[in-house]
Coordinates of C-alpha atoms in Angstrom, one line a residue:
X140 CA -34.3 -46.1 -36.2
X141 CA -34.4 -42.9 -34.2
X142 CA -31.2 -41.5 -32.8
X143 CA -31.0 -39.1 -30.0
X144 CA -29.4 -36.0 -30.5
X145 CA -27.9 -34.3 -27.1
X146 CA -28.0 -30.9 -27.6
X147 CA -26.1 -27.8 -25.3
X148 CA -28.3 -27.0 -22.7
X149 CA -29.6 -22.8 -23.2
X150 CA -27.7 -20.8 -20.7
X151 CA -31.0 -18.8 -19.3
X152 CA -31.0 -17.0 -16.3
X153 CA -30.2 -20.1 -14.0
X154 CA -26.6 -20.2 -15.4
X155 CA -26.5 -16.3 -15.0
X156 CA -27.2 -16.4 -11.6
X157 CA -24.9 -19.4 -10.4
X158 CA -22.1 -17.3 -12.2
X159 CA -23.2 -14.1 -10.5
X160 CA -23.5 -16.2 -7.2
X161 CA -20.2 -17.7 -7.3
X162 CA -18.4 -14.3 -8.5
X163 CA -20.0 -13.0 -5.0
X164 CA -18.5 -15.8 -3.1
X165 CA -14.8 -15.0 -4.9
X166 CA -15.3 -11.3 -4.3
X167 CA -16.4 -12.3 -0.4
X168 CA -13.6 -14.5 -0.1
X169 CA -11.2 -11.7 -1.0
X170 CA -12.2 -9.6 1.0
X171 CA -15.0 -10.2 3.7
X172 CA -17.1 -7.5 4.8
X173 CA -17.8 -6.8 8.3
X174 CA -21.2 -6.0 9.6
X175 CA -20.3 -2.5 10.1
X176 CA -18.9 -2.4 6.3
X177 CA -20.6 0.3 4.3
X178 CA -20.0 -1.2 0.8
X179 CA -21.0 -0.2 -2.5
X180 CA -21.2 -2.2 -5.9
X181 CA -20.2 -0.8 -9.4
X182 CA -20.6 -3.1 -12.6
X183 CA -23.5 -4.0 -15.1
X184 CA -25.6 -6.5 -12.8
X185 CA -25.0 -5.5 -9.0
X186 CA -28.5 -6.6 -7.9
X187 CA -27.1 -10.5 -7.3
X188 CA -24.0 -8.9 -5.6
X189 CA -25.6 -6.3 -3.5
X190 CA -27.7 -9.3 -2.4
X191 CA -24.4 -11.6 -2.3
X192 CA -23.4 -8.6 0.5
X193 CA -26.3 -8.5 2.6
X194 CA -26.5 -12.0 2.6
X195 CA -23.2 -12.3 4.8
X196 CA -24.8 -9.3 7.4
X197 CA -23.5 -6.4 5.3
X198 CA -25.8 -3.9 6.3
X199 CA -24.9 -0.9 4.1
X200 CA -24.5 -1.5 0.4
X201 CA -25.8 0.3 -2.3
X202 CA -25.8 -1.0 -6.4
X203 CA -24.8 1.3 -8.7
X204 CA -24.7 0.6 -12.5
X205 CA -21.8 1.7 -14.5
X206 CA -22.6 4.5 -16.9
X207 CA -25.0 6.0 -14.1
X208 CA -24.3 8.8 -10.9
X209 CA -25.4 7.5 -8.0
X210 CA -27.8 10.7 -6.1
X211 CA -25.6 10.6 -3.0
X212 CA -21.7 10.1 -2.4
X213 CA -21.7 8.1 0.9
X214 CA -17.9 7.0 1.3
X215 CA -17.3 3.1 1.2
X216 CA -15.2 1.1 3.6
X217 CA -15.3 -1.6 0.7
X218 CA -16.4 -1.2 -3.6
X219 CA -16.7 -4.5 -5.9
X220 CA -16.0 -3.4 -9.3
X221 CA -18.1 -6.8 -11.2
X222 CA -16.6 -7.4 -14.4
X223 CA -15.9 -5.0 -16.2
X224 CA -15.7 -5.5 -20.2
X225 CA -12.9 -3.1 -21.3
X226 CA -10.5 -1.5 -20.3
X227 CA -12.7 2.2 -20.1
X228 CA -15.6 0.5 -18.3
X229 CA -12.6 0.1 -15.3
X230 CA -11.4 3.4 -15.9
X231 CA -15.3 4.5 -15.1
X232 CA -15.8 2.2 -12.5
X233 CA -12.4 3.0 -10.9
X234 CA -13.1 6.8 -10.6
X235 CA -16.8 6.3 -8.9
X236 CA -15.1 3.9 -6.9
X237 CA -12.4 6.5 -5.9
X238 CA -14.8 9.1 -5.3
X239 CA -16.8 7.1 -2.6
X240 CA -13.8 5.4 -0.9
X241 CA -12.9 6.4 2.9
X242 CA -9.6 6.6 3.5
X243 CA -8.7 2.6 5.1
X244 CA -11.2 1.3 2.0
X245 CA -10.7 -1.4 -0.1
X246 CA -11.4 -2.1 -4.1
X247 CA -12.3 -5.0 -4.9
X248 CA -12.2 -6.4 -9.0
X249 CA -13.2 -8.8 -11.0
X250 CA -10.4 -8.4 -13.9
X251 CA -11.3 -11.9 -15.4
X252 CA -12.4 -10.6 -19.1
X253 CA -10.0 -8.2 -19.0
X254 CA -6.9 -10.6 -18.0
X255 CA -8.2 -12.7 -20.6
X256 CA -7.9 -10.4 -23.6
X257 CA -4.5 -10.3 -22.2
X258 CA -4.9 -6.6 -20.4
X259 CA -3.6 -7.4 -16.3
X260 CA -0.7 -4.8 -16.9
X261 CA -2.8 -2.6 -18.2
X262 CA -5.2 -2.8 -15.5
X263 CA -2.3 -2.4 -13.0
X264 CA -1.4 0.7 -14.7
X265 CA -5.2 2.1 -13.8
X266 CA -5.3 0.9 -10.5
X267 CA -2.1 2.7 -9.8
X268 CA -3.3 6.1 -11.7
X269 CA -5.4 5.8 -9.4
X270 CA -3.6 5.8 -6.4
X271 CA -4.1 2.6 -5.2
X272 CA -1.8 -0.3 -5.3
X273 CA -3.0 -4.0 -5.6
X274 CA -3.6 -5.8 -1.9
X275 CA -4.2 -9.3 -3.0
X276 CA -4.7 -11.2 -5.5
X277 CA -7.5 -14.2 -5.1
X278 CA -8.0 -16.8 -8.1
X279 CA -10.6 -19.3 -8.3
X280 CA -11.2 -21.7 -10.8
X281 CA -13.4 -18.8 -12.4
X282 CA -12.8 -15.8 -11.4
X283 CA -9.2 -13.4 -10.9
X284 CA -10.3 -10.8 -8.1
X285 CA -7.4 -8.2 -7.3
X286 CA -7.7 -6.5 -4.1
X287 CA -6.4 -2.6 -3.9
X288 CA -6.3 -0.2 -1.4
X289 CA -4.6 3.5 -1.4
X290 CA -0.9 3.6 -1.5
X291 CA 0.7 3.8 2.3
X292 CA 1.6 7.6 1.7
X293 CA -1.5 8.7 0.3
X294 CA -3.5 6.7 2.6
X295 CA -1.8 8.9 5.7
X296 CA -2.5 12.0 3.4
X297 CA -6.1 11.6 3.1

């Protein structure tokens, strides 16, 4: 008699962008972005996210992939750093991040992977080499978004 077998359905590139689409509505819910908000995106698949952006009438936002110079360095009110996977992919991320930030910006993280392998102080640490301090922090049932902005003093400095 024939049995059926059920068998894990293959995660193609419909499960990739429901992930990518709900990491854009826990980044948006962290911190939403005004019309006027220039924004820019930092991680390995910003396409979903810059869209994610423009979607909620985010005019200005520009993708950049990690491990890449972006041609111009137009400051950002607001940067998503999307998931990074170690500890130096944040420590790149964070300093294009910090070169493009206006003084009143915002960073917003996705730290998931890395507060999974059990790194979230260690991430605090580069946040606040950094000169930022953490905001926020937002948790959905997927996703653990920190929000950081420049330290009061340094904020008034720059």
């Amino acid at each position: 008699m024939p049995r059926l077998i059920e068998a894990t359905p293959d995660p193609g590139p419909c499960m990739t962008a429901e992930r990518e689409a709900a990491l854009g509505d826990d980044m948006i819910a962290a911190a939403p972005p005004r019309p006027e908000t220039h924004a820019v995106v930092i991680g390995h698949h910003t396409l979903p996210l810059v869209l994610s952006l423009m979607h909620r009438g985010c005019a200005a936002v520009a993708g950049l992939r990690l491990g890449t110079r972006a041609p111009d360095v137009e400051p950002a009110d607001l940067a998503w750093i999307a998931d990074p996977h170690s500890n130096a992919e944040l420590d790149e991320a964070m300093d294009t991040a910090c070169h493009r930030l206006g003084p009143q910006g915002r960073v917003v993280l996705d730290v998931t992977a890395l507060a999974q392998a059990g790194g979230l102080a260690s991430v605090q640490r580069q946040i606040a080499a950094f000169g930022l301090c953490i905001a926020s922090i937002g948790e959905s049932s997927s996703h653990l978004i920190l929000v950081a902005m420049r330290a009061p003093a340094l904020a008034r400095a720059a």
